[in-house]
């Protein structure tokens, strides 16, 4: 079952957004400081590759995604939603090939 972003919440950091999800993505906090650190997690890796994330934090039913200062939030949020819609859990690969 894919994840759905139920709300985007601003943070004090103008380059970070908190994304509330419809269900937990992790059992506790997990941070990814770069794409290399996300190599073992398909959802985090896809957020780096497809959404342009610079750092990511998973914690229960929310994630925080940081973006480059030059990226616009409308595009980044759309890409975050798309990545999460293709994923079934943070340990499963995105559902790119499911019917």
mmCIF file of C-alpha atoms in Angstrom:
data_model
loop_
_atom_site.group_PDB
_atom_site.id
_atom_site.type_symbol
_atom_site.label_atom_id
_atom_site.label_comp_id
_atom_site.label_asym_id
_atom_site.label_seq_id
_atom_site.Cartn_x
_atom_site.Cartn_y
_atom_site.Cartn_z
ATOM 1 C CA UNK A 1 0.000 0.000 0.000
ATOM 2 C CA UNK A 2 1.480 3.374 -0.950
ATOM 3 C CA UNK A 3 2.032 6.237 1.448
ATOM 4 C CA UNK A 4 -0.115 9.349 1.246
ATOM 5 C CA UNK A 5 1.044 12.752 2.441
ATOM 6 C CA UNK A 6 -1.816 14.053 4.595
ATOM 7 C CA UNK A 7 -0.219 17.417 5.363
ATOM 8 C CA UNK A 8 2.878 19.467 4.649
ATOM 9 C CA UNK A 9 4.043 21.453 7.688
ATOM 10 C CA UNK A 10 6.474 24.358 7.551
ATOM 11 C CA UNK A 11 9.540 24.269 9.773
ATOM 12 C CA UNK A 12 11.793 27.053 11.062
ATOM 13 C CA UNK A 13 14.235 26.055 8.311
ATOM 14 C CA UNK A 14 13.016 27.568 5.007
ATOM 15 C CA UNK A 15 14.629 24.656 3.128
ATOM 16 C CA UNK A 16 12.886 21.909 5.125
ATOM 17 C CA UNK A 17 9.329 20.617 5.227
ATOM 18 C CA UNK A 18 7.678 18.104 7.538
ATOM 19 C CA UNK A 19 5.427 15.647 5.699
ATOM 20 C CA UNK A 20 2.733 13.915 7.741
ATOM 21 C CA UNK A 21 1.844 10.486 6.339
ATOM 22 C CA UNK A 22 -1.249 8.303 6.523
ATOM 23 C CA UNK A 23 0.712 5.552 8.306
ATOM 24 C CA UNK A 24 4.139 5.005 9.890
ATOM 25 C CA UNK A 25 7.161 4.840 7.602
ATOM 26 C CA UNK A 26 9.532 3.816 10.417
ATOM 27 C CA UNK A 27 9.486 2.488 13.970
ATOM 28 C CA UNK A 28 11.735 5.292 15.167
ATOM 29 C CA UNK A 29 14.012 8.050 13.945
ATOM 30 C CA UNK A 30 16.239 7.323 10.946
ATOM 31 C CA UNK A 31 18.260 10.036 9.282
ATOM 32 C CA UNK A 32 19.917 10.113 5.887
ATOM 33 C CA UNK A 33 22.498 12.879 5.487
ATOM 34 C CA UNK A 34 23.089 12.194 1.786
ATOM 35 C CA UNK A 35 22.160 9.846 -1.045
ATOM 36 C CA UNK A 36 24.979 7.434 -0.163
ATOM 37 C CA UNK A 37 23.548 6.987 3.336
ATOM 38 C CA UNK A 38 20.178 6.074 1.778
ATOM 39 C CA UNK A 39 21.585 3.287 -0.404
ATOM 40 C CA UNK A 40 19.934 0.571 1.727
ATOM 41 C CA UNK A 41 16.525 2.249 1.880
ATOM 42 C CA UNK A 42 14.590 2.399 -1.406
ATOM 43 C CA UNK A 43 12.178 5.132 -0.281
ATOM 44 C CA UNK A 44 14.924 7.417 1.018
ATOM 45 C CA UNK A 45 17.044 6.720 -2.065
ATOM 46 C CA UNK A 46 14.109 7.650 -4.315
ATOM 47 C CA UNK A 47 13.516 10.872 -2.364
ATOM 48 C CA UNK A 48 17.136 11.859 -3.003
ATOM 49 C CA UNK A 49 17.069 10.815 -6.668
ATOM 50 C CA UNK A 50 13.579 11.890 -7.713
ATOM 51 C CA UNK A 51 12.546 14.635 -5.270
ATOM 52 C CA UNK A 52 15.915 16.373 -5.006
ATOM 53 C CA UNK A 53 16.225 15.939 -1.235
ATOM 54 C CA UNK A 54 19.486 17.002 0.419
ATOM 55 C CA UNK A 55 18.792 15.354 3.814
ATOM 56 C CA UNK A 56 15.903 13.245 5.117
ATOM 57 C CA UNK A 57 14.580 12.233 8.540
ATOM 58 C CA UNK A 58 12.005 9.437 9.010
ATOM 59 C CA UNK A 59 10.217 9.209 12.368
ATOM 60 C CA UNK A 60 7.014 7.250 12.788
ATOM 61 C CA UNK A 61 4.273 8.735 10.628
ATOM 62 C CA UNK A 62 6.213 11.769 9.402
ATOM 63 C CA UNK A 63 9.306 12.620 7.419
ATOM 64 C CA UNK A 64 11.299 15.814 7.113
ATOM 65 C CA UNK A 65 12.828 16.567 3.740
ATOM 66 C CA UNK A 66 15.437 19.262 3.114
ATOM 67 C CA UNK A 67 15.868 20.755 -0.351
ATOM 68 C CA UNK A 68 18.525 22.886 -2.036
ATOM 69 C CA UNK A 69 17.944 26.638 -1.526
ATOM 70 C CA UNK A 70 17.320 27.135 -5.261
ATOM 71 C CA UNK A 71 14.610 24.448 -5.569
ATOM 72 C CA UNK A 72 10.980 25.575 -5.428
ATOM 73 C CA UNK A 73 8.645 23.958 -2.918
ATOM 74 C CA UNK A 74 5.784 23.310 -5.363
ATOM 75 C CA UNK A 75 7.994 21.041 -7.466
ATOM 76 C CA UNK A 76 9.664 19.342 -4.499
ATOM 77 C CA UNK A 77 6.329 18.628 -2.776
ATOM 78 C CA UNK A 78 4.848 17.197 -5.974
ATOM 79 C CA UNK A 79 7.876 14.909 -6.336
ATOM 80 C CA UNK A 80 7.730 13.836 -2.672
ATOM 81 C CA UNK A 81 4.084 12.826 -3.147
ATOM 82 C CA UNK A 82 4.950 10.903 -6.324
ATOM 83 C CA UNK A 83 7.807 8.981 -4.674
ATOM 84 C CA UNK A 84 5.690 8.051 -1.661
ATOM 85 C CA UNK A 85 2.751 7.020 -3.860
ATOM 86 C CA UNK A 86 5.015 4.420 -5.516
ATOM 87 C CA UNK A 87 6.347 2.979 -2.244
ATOM 88 C CA UNK A 88 4.779 0.439 0.078
ATOM 89 C CA UNK A 89 7.202 0.799 3.010
ATOM 90 C CA UNK A 90 10.612 2.196 3.747
ATOM 91 C CA UNK A 91 12.053 -1.281 3.300
ATOM 92 C CA UNK A 92 10.238 -2.118 0.056
ATOM 93 C CA UNK A 93 11.195 -0.857 -3.379
ATOM 94 C CA UNK A 94 8.921 1.701 -5.039
ATOM 95 C CA UNK A 95 6.017 0.032 -6.864
ATOM 96 C CA UNK A 96 7.100 1.101 -10.344
ATOM 97 C CA UNK A 97 6.231 -2.222 -11.956
ATOM 98 C CA UNK A 98 2.955 -3.099 -10.254
ATOM 99 C CA UNK A 99 -0.239 -3.186 -12.279
#
